[in-house]
């Protein structure tokens, strides 16, 4: 995936430089380490090595087993996946093991600020050499590195990646004479047409708390990507007039009654409603496609996607939200060189093609080929049009801020008149959190 120098600097040297944490991966040539690891390293790996691998994604256990077998065949290194069905138990077990000689070689975790505690504890191996070579070879988008970067070095790989477009029901669009919107006016115009036809334009919910940030991050990013970076960094206040203006746009959409009821469950309600043609559009991660497929939809035939248009027509850059799960290598990994070889293979075109197709989700490597036409179309677009990747709000700012903000944003969704009070409350939380971090 190609990126302009301007795009790189926006995402890679943005907010996290200010805190000396999560610095951009390669801005000004200072991000990744100079050492490189190429395919030659793989040939030196120990024959038939089996690494330990912990994860909390039990539904993916069979996929991880298959990937271990593929790695064993390709590079003579595999892994024995140990699944945990409960995240709390998983975190307790992993945190207890990481500082010891019983540490797993590799493991899954969150990215961005969700990964920060493991970095500060010294539990992660510096794998900047893997990133340097992967970026040079075109196997990783440079802007993706920021999600795994601390103090200018990289400490994890993308275990999985999802992009956040807007999914839509193709039949609903066709029946109402709509084409994919490319401007904000076309986007809201489509919503008005759909509403007049008795179809709910947009799906949205605050059930589960976290989904309340979905439209928030889109409103800020589509107004000003740099504002999004600065806001999540704490260099701009949540009460800044530009933030207020973006929230006013969201408030207008709510007041125009373009949304589903906010007390609906996305899996059991919104997904089936989009499949039935009762809801036209839903902005969500590409991982959500399994819900559409489970409701009888075929990718590319019954549903497709587009990137939400910019609110600000003066914006020239292309941007999209992404989320990434981290694949970490323990600082105490018993077979460090083999674990790094496994990591290098994991982000290769062959491995990312296989794993993303097992998941039915987007590949992290732009050279990978998806067997899902919707995902392939998106991946091709992101590469051809030099999109900049912006990390999802959930991982892009300190955990205490985000965890509190989603509750306040849910309050706003239910009571849009509370806009100013909600932003003031989040700002108070942000000021307290940043002060504690700097103190």
Tab-separated table of C-alpha atoms in Angstrom:
chain	number	residue	atom	x	y	z
A	1	UNK	CA	0.000	0.000	0.000
A	2	UNK	CA	1.590	3.289	-1.037
A	3	UNK	CA	1.482	6.508	0.938
A	4	UNK	CA	2.591	10.038	0.208
A	5	UNK	CA	5.182	11.697	2.439
A	6	UNK	CA	2.482	14.010	3.742
A	7	UNK	CA	0.251	11.065	4.585
A	8	UNK	CA	3.068	9.351	6.405
A	9	UNK	CA	3.890	12.361	8.530
A	10	UNK	CA	0.282	12.883	9.523
A	11	UNK	CA	-0.176	9.443	10.924
A	12	UNK	CA	3.346	8.547	11.971
A	13	UNK	CA	4.519	11.697	13.750
A	14	UNK	CA	1.216	12.801	15.133
A	15	UNK	CA	-0.155	12.704	18.624
A	16	UNK	CA	1.963	10.025	20.198
A	17	UNK	CA	5.210	11.961	19.749
A	18	UNK	CA	3.964	14.488	22.303
A	19	UNK	CA	3.816	11.893	25.035
A	20	UNK	CA	7.053	10.149	23.961
A	21	UNK	CA	4.980	7.019	23.534
A	22	UNK	CA	3.742	5.302	20.409
A	23	UNK	CA	5.894	7.544	18.214
A	24	UNK	CA	5.271	7.362	14.493
A	25	UNK	CA	7.033	4.471	12.891
A	26	UNK	CA	9.205	6.034	10.204
A	27	UNK	CA	8.765	9.804	10.091
A	28	UNK	CA	11.917	11.772	9.325
A	29	UNK	CA	13.757	8.472	9.084
A	30	UNK	CA	13.814	8.056	12.855
A	31	UNK	CA	11.122	5.486	13.365
A	32	UNK	CA	12.262	1.983	12.654
A	33	UNK	CA	15.606	0.435	13.407
A	34	UNK	CA	18.197	0.079	10.685
A	35	UNK	CA	18.709	-3.667	11.081
A	36	UNK	CA	16.809	-5.714	8.514
A	37	UNK	CA	15.465	-9.239	8.528
A	38	UNK	CA	14.745	-10.798	5.168
A	39	UNK	CA	13.974	-14.205	3.821
A	40	UNK	CA	17.562	-15.195	4.445
A	41	UNK	CA	16.771	-15.215	8.154
A	42	UNK	CA	14.069	-17.787	7.605
A	43	UNK	CA	16.500	-20.246	6.083
A	44	UNK	CA	18.526	-20.172	9.314
A	45	UNK	CA	15.580	-21.114	11.503
A	46	UNK	CA	15.804	-24.315	13.502
A	47	UNK	CA	14.245	-27.289	11.749
A	48	UNK	CA	10.842	-28.401	13.044
A	49	UNK	CA	10.675	-25.924	15.917
A	50	UNK	CA	7.332	-25.664	17.732
A	51	UNK	CA	6.699	-22.379	19.556
A	52	UNK	CA	4.185	-21.789	22.322
A	53	UNK	CA	1.399	-19.393	21.361
A	54	UNK	CA	-1.263	-17.998	23.708
A	55	UNK	CA	-4.421	-16.276	22.458
A	56	UNK	CA	-7.871	-15.228	23.651
A	57	UNK	CA	-9.649	-15.808	20.357
A	58	UNK	CA	-10.996	-19.299	20.920
A	59	UNK	CA	-13.317	-19.214	17.862
A	60	UNK	CA	-10.153	-18.902	15.764
A	61	UNK	CA	-8.383	-21.898	17.317
A	62	UNK	CA	-8.747	-24.094	14.228
A	63	UNK	CA	-7.471	-21.248	12.050
A	64	UNK	CA	-4.397	-20.813	14.236
A	65	UNK	CA	-3.738	-24.556	14.152
A	66	UNK	CA	-3.915	-24.499	10.357
A	67	UNK	CA	-1.582	-21.501	10.177
A	68	UNK	CA	0.912	-23.303	12.407
A	69	UNK	CA	0.854	-26.276	10.057
A	70	UNK	CA	1.382	-23.991	7.073
A	71	UNK	CA	4.311	-22.296	8.779
A	72	UNK	CA	5.851	-25.649	9.623
A	73	UNK	CA	5.660	-26.651	5.977
A	74	UNK	CA	7.004	-23.312	4.746
A	75	UNK	CA	9.826	-22.508	7.181
A	76	UNK	CA	10.187	-25.477	9.519
A	77	UNK	CA	8.692	-23.569	12.447
A	78	UNK	CA	5.216	-24.018	13.852
A	79	UNK	CA	3.374	-23.245	17.026
A	80	UNK	CA	1.112	-24.900	19.552
A	81	UNK	CA	-1.858	-22.542	20.084
A	82	UNK	CA	-3.307	-22.387	23.614
A	83	UNK	CA	-6.768	-20.784	23.518
A	84	UNK	CA	-8.501	-18.913	26.336
A	85	UNK	CA	-12.240	-18.346	25.973
A	86	UNK	CA	-12.388	-15.701	28.693
A	87	UNK	CA	-10.397	-12.503	28.175
A	88	UNK	CA	-10.018	-11.794	31.890
A	89	UNK	CA	-8.549	-15.247	32.554
A	90	UNK	CA	-6.328	-14.892	29.509
A	91	UNK	CA	-4.905	-11.568	30.602
A	92	UNK	CA	-4.235	-12.870	34.112
A	93	UNK	CA	-2.464	-15.984	32.809
A	94	UNK	CA	-0.400	-14.113	30.257
A	95	UNK	CA	0.632	-11.291	32.578
A	96	UNK	CA	1.756	-13.851	35.142
A	97	UNK	CA	3.784	-15.800	32.569
A	98	UNK	CA	5.475	-13.005	30.627
A	99	UNK	CA	8.098	-12.044	33.258
A	100	UNK	CA	9.111	-15.685	33.803
A	101	UNK	CA	10.986	-18.427	31.999
A	102	UNK	CA	7.565	-19.962	31.259
A	103	UNK	CA	6.667	-17.074	28.968
A	104	UNK	CA	5.035	-18.075	25.678
A	105	UNK	CA	7.037	-17.327	22.585
A	106	UNK	CA	4.151	-15.457	20.947
A	107	UNK	CA	0.763	-14.147	22.012
A	108	UNK	CA	-2.146	-11.912	21.013
A	109	UNK	CA	-3.043	-8.564	22.577
A	110	UNK	CA	-4.545	-5.202	21.683
A	111	UNK	CA	-2.654	-2.516	19.775
A	112	UNK	CA	-1.996	1.175	20.385
A	113	UNK	CA	-2.567	2.314	23.930
A	114	UNK	CA	-4.012	-1.116	24.753
A	115	UNK	CA	-0.488	-2.476	24.277
A	116	UNK	CA	1.259	0.261	26.210
A	117	UNK	CA	1.383	-1.433	29.630
A	118	UNK	CA	3.210	-4.454	28.218
A	119	UNK	CA	5.765	-2.119	26.667
A	120	UNK	CA	6.357	-0.197	29.893
A	121	UNK	CA	6.772	-3.505	31.746
A	122	UNK	CA	9.504	-4.575	29.324
A	123	UNK	CA	7.499	-7.630	28.295
A	124	UNK	CA	7.774	-7.101	24.523
A	125	UNK	CA	10.642	-7.821	22.166
A	126	UNK	CA	11.830	-4.997	19.903
A	127	UNK	CA	11.089	-6.221	16.381
A	128	UNK	CA	11.858	-3.034	14.470
A	129	UNK	CA	14.096	-5.021	12.115
A	130	UNK	CA	11.102	-7.042	10.926
A	131	UNK	CA	9.132	-3.854	10.286
A	132	UNK	CA	12.003	-2.147	8.448
A	133	UNK	CA	12.307	-5.001	5.981
A	134	UNK	CA	8.544	-5.468	5.619
A	135	UNK	CA	8.032	-1.795	4.776
A	136	UNK	CA	10.979	-1.808	2.364
A	137	UNK	CA	9.582	-4.908	0.647
A	138	UNK	CA	6.073	-3.431	0.416
A	139	UNK	CA	4.695	-6.089	2.749
A	140	UNK	CA	3.377	-3.656	5.369
A	141	UNK	CA	1.830	-0.190	4.980
A	142	UNK	CA	4.162	2.248	6.709
A	143	UNK	CA	1.342	4.024	8.499
A	144	UNK	CA	0.249	0.734	10.100
A	145	UNK	CA	3.448	0.671	12.164
A	146	UNK	CA	2.240	3.479	14.443
A	147	UNK	CA	-0.211	1.080	16.094
A	148	UNK	CA	2.722	-0.947	17.440
A	149	UNK	CA	5.317	1.777	17.998
A	150	UNK	CA	6.714	3.084	21.296
A	151	UNK	CA	9.567	5.559	21.533
A	152	UNK	CA	10.401	5.106	17.880
A	153	UNK	CA	10.613	1.304	17.821
A	154	UNK	CA	8.131	-1.439	16.972
A	155	UNK	CA	7.124	-4.066	19.523
A	156	UNK	CA	4.434	-6.166	17.849
A	157	UNK	CA	3.059	-7.237	14.482
A	158	UNK	CA	-0.494	-7.078	13.188
A	159	UNK	CA	-2.177	-10.320	14.179
A	160	UNK	CA	-5.236	-9.287	12.208
A	161	UNK	CA	-6.438	-6.079	10.607
A	162	UNK	CA	-9.912	-4.732	9.904
A	163	UNK	CA	-10.870	-1.574	8.047
A	164	UNK	CA	-13.941	0.493	8.860
A	165	UNK	CA	-15.971	1.374	5.752
A	166	UNK	CA	-19.718	1.806	5.330
A	167	UNK	CA	-21.514	-1.386	4.310
A	168	UNK	CA	-24.701	-1.051	2.265
A	169	UNK	CA	-27.498	-3.208	0.879
A	170	UNK	CA	-27.067	-3.186	-2.905
A	171	UNK	CA	-30.698	-3.983	-3.695
A	172	UNK	CA	-31.916	-1.125	-1.506
A	173	UNK	CA	-29.618	1.290	-3.295
A	174	UNK	CA	-30.668	0.013	-6.735
A	175	UNK	CA	-34.390	0.064	-5.943
A	176	UNK	CA	-34.145	3.681	-4.824
A	177	UNK	CA	-31.994	4.880	-7.691
A	178	UNK	CA	-28.928	5.492	-5.512
A	179	UNK	CA	-25.281	5.191	-6.408
A	180	UNK	CA	-22.347	5.070	-4.012
A	181	UNK	CA	-21.974	8.566	-2.501
A	182	UNK	CA	-18.638	10.289	-3.022
A	183	UNK	CA	-19.448	13.617	-1.321
A	184	UNK	CA	-21.070	14.495	1.983
A	185	UNK	CA	-24.032	16.073	0.195
A	186	UNK	CA	-24.582	12.875	-1.764
A	187	UNK	CA	-24.297	10.874	1.453
A	188	UNK	CA	-26.943	12.905	3.296
A	189	UNK	CA	-29.023	13.166	0.136
A	190	UNK	CA	-29.139	9.382	-0.048
A	191	UNK	CA	-30.225	9.299	3.592
A	192	UNK	CA	-33.109	11.661	2.846
A	193	UNK	CA	-34.207	9.586	-0.154
A	194	UNK	CA	-34.151	6.409	1.898
A	195	UNK	CA	-36.032	7.947	4.787
A	196	UNK	CA	-38.742	9.139	2.412
A	197	UNK	CA	-39.026	5.565	1.110
A	198	UNK	CA	-39.566	4.222	4.632
A	199	UNK	CA	-36.084	2.714	4.929
A	200	UNK	CA	-33.796	3.525	7.858
A	201	UNK	CA	-30.658	5.078	6.327
A	202	UNK	CA	-28.073	4.233	9.006
A	203	UNK	CA	-27.527	1.596	11.623
A	204	UNK	CA	-26.042	2.719	14.954
A	205	UNK	CA	-26.153	1.527	18.539
A	206	UNK	CA	-24.795	2.192	22.006
A	207	UNK	CA	-25.490	-1.356	23.226
A	208	UNK	CA	-22.280	-2.774	24.648
A	209	UNK	CA	-20.956	0.752	25.285
A	210	UNK	CA	-18.049	0.720	22.836
A	211	UNK	CA	-20.073	1.192	19.601
A	212	UNK	CA	-20.865	4.772	20.610
A	213	UNK	CA	-17.453	5.881	19.336
A	214	UNK	CA	-18.118	4.732	15.745
A	215	UNK	CA	-19.885	7.818	14.477
A	216	UNK	CA	-17.836	10.075	16.754
A	217	UNK	CA	-14.521	9.075	15.180
A	218	UNK	CA	-15.976	9.363	11.688
A	219	UNK	CA	-17.344	12.854	12.317
A	220	UNK	CA	-13.968	14.096	13.570
A	221	UNK	CA	-11.877	12.335	10.908
A	222	UNK	CA	-14.140	13.419	8.047
A	223	UNK	CA	-13.937	17.014	9.278
A	224	UNK	CA	-10.172	17.181	9.837
A	225	UNK	CA	-7.799	14.183	10.110
A	226	UNK	CA	-5.194	16.253	11.935
A	227	UNK	CA	-7.825	17.277	14.457
A	228	UNK	CA	-8.506	13.576	15.057
A	229	UNK	CA	-4.821	12.954	15.751
A	230	UNK	CA	-4.484	15.993	18.001
A	231	UNK	CA	-7.667	15.227	19.910
A	232	UNK	CA	-6.653	11.668	20.694
A	233	UNK	CA	-3.215	12.971	21.718
A	234	UNK	CA	-4.541	15.514	24.192
A	235	UNK	CA	-3.105	18.491	22.308
A	236	UNK	CA	-6.602	19.722	21.448
A	237	UNK	CA	-9.544	20.048	23.806
A	238	UNK	CA	-12.778	18.120	23.343
A	239	UNK	CA	-14.503	21.503	23.697
A	240	UNK	CA	-12.540	22.974	20.768
A	241	UNK	CA	-14.907	24.724	18.369
A	242	UNK	CA	-13.900	22.344	15.551
A	243	UNK	CA	-14.885	19.337	17.649
A	244	UNK	CA	-18.167	21.019	18.533
A	245	UNK	CA	-18.825	21.690	14.847
A	246	UNK	CA	-18.208	18.058	13.938
A	247	UNK	CA	-20.516	16.935	16.727
A	248	UNK	CA	-23.172	19.330	15.479
A	249	UNK	CA	-23.119	17.473	12.164
A	250	UNK	CA	-23.761	14.202	13.994
A	251	UNK	CA	-26.467	15.899	16.059
A	252	UNK	CA	-28.158	16.992	12.846
A	253	UNK	CA	-28.192	13.432	11.518
A	254	UNK	CA	-29.813	12.230	14.746
A	255	UNK	CA	-32.398	15.000	14.712
A	256	UNK	CA	-33.222	14.173	11.089
A	257	UNK	CA	-34.105	10.651	12.277
A	258	UNK	CA	-31.685	8.892	9.973
A	259	UNK	CA	-30.723	6.216	12.516
A	260	UNK	CA	-32.053	2.987	13.895
A	261	UNK	CA	-33.034	2.970	17.527
A	262	UNK	CA	-29.851	3.132	19.567
A	263	UNK	CA	-30.913	0.269	21.845
A	264	UNK	CA	-30.641	-2.381	19.128
A	265	UNK	CA	-27.969	-5.078	19.175
A	266	UNK	CA	-25.724	-4.928	16.121
A	267	UNK	CA	-25.409	-8.693	15.721
A	268	UNK	CA	-28.989	-9.724	16.401
A	269	UNK	CA	-30.816	-6.650	15.118
A	270	UNK	CA	-28.905	-4.287	12.836
A	271	UNK	CA	-27.173	-6.974	10.780
A	272	UNK	CA	-30.397	-8.872	10.055
A	273	UNK	CA	-32.230	-5.592	9.378
A	274	UNK	CA	-29.661	-4.599	6.747
A	275	UNK	CA	-29.967	-8.055	5.189
A	276	UNK	CA	-33.764	-7.649	5.089
A	277	UNK	CA	-33.541	-4.217	3.483
A	278	UNK	CA	-34.956	-2.420	6.506
A	279	UNK	CA	-31.636	-0.605	7.088
A	280	UNK	CA	-29.556	0.615	4.162
A	281	UNK	CA	-26.092	1.398	5.564
A	282	UNK	CA	-23.925	0.501	8.547
A	283	UNK	CA	-20.385	1.762	9.279
A	284	UNK	CA	-18.506	-1.062	10.989
A	285	UNK	CA	-15.303	-3.096	10.790
A	286	UNK	CA	-14.804	-5.520	7.934
A	287	UNK	CA	-14.916	-8.334	10.496
A	288	UNK	CA	-18.693	-7.799	10.727
A	289	UNK	CA	-19.266	-9.395	7.331
A	290	UNK	CA	-19.762	-12.760	9.003
A	291	UNK	CA	-23.069	-11.419	10.334
A	292	UNK	CA	-24.248	-10.415	6.866
A	293	UNK	CA	-23.217	-13.776	5.435
A	294	UNK	CA	-24.944	-15.623	8.287
A	295	UNK	CA	-28.102	-13.757	7.305
A	296	UNK	CA	-27.976	-15.053	3.739
A	297	UNK	CA	-26.112	-12.225	2.040
A	298	UNK	CA	-23.401	-12.821	-0.563
A	299	UNK	CA	-20.433	-10.428	-0.696
A	300	UNK	CA	-20.458	-8.307	-3.822
A	301	UNK	CA	-23.927	-9.475	-4.820
A	302	UNK	CA	-26.149	-8.531	-1.892
A	303	UNK	CA	-23.902	-6.097	-0.070
A	304	UNK	CA	-20.882	-3.955	-0.780
A	305	UNK	CA	-19.045	-1.090	0.891
A	306	UNK	CA	-17.661	2.402	0.445
A	307	UNK	CA	-15.562	4.766	2.524
A	308	UNK	CA	-17.597	7.478	4.229
A	309	UNK	CA	-17.165	10.775	2.315
A	310	UNK	CA	-15.447	13.750	3.900
A	311	UNK	CA	-17.628	16.321	5.585
A	312	UNK	CA	-15.076	19.001	4.732
A	313	UNK	CA	-15.007	19.295	0.909
A	314	UNK	CA	-11.578	20.956	1.038
A	315	UNK	CA	-9.881	17.791	2.252
A	316	UNK	CA	-7.820	16.248	-0.518
A	317	UNK	CA	-6.307	13.232	1.220
A	318	UNK	CA	-8.007	9.845	1.448
A	319	UNK	CA	-8.406	8.333	4.917
A	320	UNK	CA	-9.907	5.302	6.591
A	321	UNK	CA	-10.139	4.004	10.141
A	322	UNK	CA	-8.473	0.694	10.920
A	323	UNK	CA	-8.185	-1.585	13.918
A	324	UNK	CA	-5.444	-4.098	14.459
A	325	UNK	CA	-4.904	-6.925	16.876
A	326	UNK	CA	-1.304	-7.333	18.018
A	327	UNK	CA	0.837	-10.434	17.662
A	328	UNK	CA	3.579	-10.018	20.246
A	329	UNK	CA	6.873	-11.792	20.833
A	330	UNK	CA	7.820	-12.095	24.472
A	331	UNK	CA	11.030	-10.401	25.596
A	332	UNK	CA	11.755	-13.707	27.334
A	333	UNK	CA	10.828	-15.886	24.382
A	334	UNK	CA	12.765	-19.152	24.767
A	335	UNK	CA	13.388	-19.381	21.002
A	336	UNK	CA	13.737	-15.725	20.106
A	337	UNK	CA	15.215	-16.154	16.620
A	338	UNK	CA	12.595	-18.735	15.695
A	339	UNK	CA	9.802	-16.527	17.032
A	340	UNK	CA	11.073	-13.639	14.899
A	341	UNK	CA	11.262	-15.929	11.888
A	342	UNK	CA	7.660	-16.945	12.549
A	343	UNK	CA	6.708	-13.277	12.779
A	344	UNK	CA	8.418	-12.504	9.484
A	345	UNK	CA	6.542	-15.355	7.812
A	346	UNK	CA	3.254	-14.296	9.453
A	347	UNK	CA	3.221	-10.951	7.605
A	348	UNK	CA	4.310	-12.407	4.261
A	349	UNK	CA	1.888	-12.244	1.320
A	350	UNK	CA	1.353	-16.016	1.466
A	351	UNK	CA	0.547	-16.141	5.185
A	352	UNK	CA	-1.656	-13.041	5.232
A	353	UNK	CA	-3.562	-14.304	2.205
A	354	UNK	CA	-4.255	-17.608	3.922
A	355	UNK	CA	-5.196	-16.178	7.325
A	356	UNK	CA	-7.353	-13.321	6.057
A	357	UNK	CA	-9.291	-15.739	3.878
A	358	UNK	CA	-9.796	-18.069	6.832
A	359	UNK	CA	-11.194	-15.119	8.790
A	360	UNK	CA	-13.068	-13.628	5.853
A	361	UNK	CA	-11.500	-10.292	6.742
A	362	UNK	CA	-8.990	-7.839	5.311
A	363	UNK	CA	-5.307	-8.762	4.959
A	364	UNK	CA	-2.635	-6.600	6.554
A	365	UNK	CA	-0.245	-7.153	3.651
A	366	UNK	CA	-1.208	-5.160	0.528
A	367	UNK	CA	0.225	-7.929	-1.666
A	368	UNK	CA	-2.155	-10.514	-0.237
A	369	UNK	CA	-5.124	-11.597	-2.335
A	370	UNK	CA	-8.555	-11.874	-0.740
A	371	UNK	CA	-11.117	-14.361	-2.004
A	372	UNK	CA	-13.874	-12.012	-0.808
A	373	UNK	CA	-14.674	-9.594	-3.680
A	374	UNK	CA	-15.774	-6.873	-1.267
A	375	UNK	CA	-12.554	-7.054	0.735
A	376	UNK	CA	-10.438	-7.291	-2.402
A	377	UNK	CA	-12.130	-4.232	-3.866
A	378	UNK	CA	-11.463	-2.252	-0.717
A	379	UNK	CA	-7.834	-3.378	-0.476
A	380	UNK	CA	-7.242	-2.469	-4.119
A	381	UNK	CA	-8.792	0.949	-3.585
A	382	UNK	CA	-6.731	1.691	-0.480
A	383	UNK	CA	-3.559	0.838	-2.387
A	384	UNK	CA	-4.392	2.535	-5.679
A	385	UNK	CA	-5.618	5.770	-4.079
A	386	UNK	CA	-2.914	6.013	-1.372
A	387	UNK	CA	-5.216	6.027	1.629
A	388	UNK	CA	-3.809	6.987	5.017
A	389	UNK	CA	-4.739	4.648	7.870
A	390	UNK	CA	-5.968	6.148	11.145
A	391	UNK	CA	-6.175	3.998	14.218
A	392	UNK	CA	-9.578	3.333	15.701
A	393	UNK	CA	-10.517	5.572	18.624
A	394	UNK	CA	-10.697	2.583	20.987
A	395	UNK	CA	-6.927	2.080	20.663
A	396	UNK	CA	-5.818	5.589	19.664
A	397	UNK	CA	-6.031	7.321	23.057
A	398	UNK	CA	-5.291	6.307	26.661
A	399	UNK	CA	-7.639	3.653	27.991
A	400	UNK	CA	-9.169	5.699	30.869
A	401	UNK	CA	-10.199	8.450	28.443
A	402	UNK	CA	-11.713	6.100	25.902
A	403	UNK	CA	-13.508	3.958	28.464
A	404	UNK	CA	-15.150	7.037	29.953
A	405	UNK	CA	-15.794	8.755	26.644
A	406	UNK	CA	-17.890	5.921	25.231
A	407	UNK	CA	-20.353	6.287	28.097
A	408	UNK	CA	-20.615	10.030	27.565
A	409	UNK	CA	-21.012	9.553	23.808
A	410	UNK	CA	-23.830	7.081	24.465
A	411	UNK	CA	-25.453	9.788	26.570
A	412	UNK	CA	-25.170	12.172	23.622
A	413	UNK	CA	-26.742	9.655	21.248
A	414	UNK	CA	-29.755	9.312	23.517
A	415	UNK	CA	-29.886	13.022	24.381
A	416	UNK	CA	-28.286	15.092	21.584
A	417	UNK	CA	-29.113	18.285	23.454
A	418	UNK	CA	-26.424	17.313	25.974
A	419	UNK	CA	-23.699	17.922	23.373
A	420	UNK	CA	-21.803	20.616	25.261
A	421	UNK	CA	-22.110	18.879	28.630
A	422	UNK	CA	-20.866	15.625	27.127
A	423	UNK	CA	-17.800	17.256	25.563
A	424	UNK	CA	-16.997	19.102	28.782
A	425	UNK	CA	-17.211	15.840	30.731
A	426	UNK	CA	-14.873	14.036	28.338
A	427	UNK	CA	-12.447	16.947	28.455
A	428	UNK	CA	-12.339	16.854	32.253
A	429	UNK	CA	-11.551	13.145	32.062
A	430	UNK	CA	-8.879	13.775	29.420
A	431	UNK	CA	-7.190	16.509	31.471
A	432	UNK	CA	-7.078	14.296	34.544
A	433	UNK	CA	-5.693	11.326	32.609
A	434	UNK	CA	-2.993	13.249	30.769
A	435	UNK	CA	-1.938	14.986	33.990
A	436	UNK	CA	-1.594	11.642	35.761
A	437	UNK	CA	0.498	10.278	32.900
A	438	UNK	CA	2.824	13.257	32.984
A	439	UNK	CA	3.008	13.435	36.773
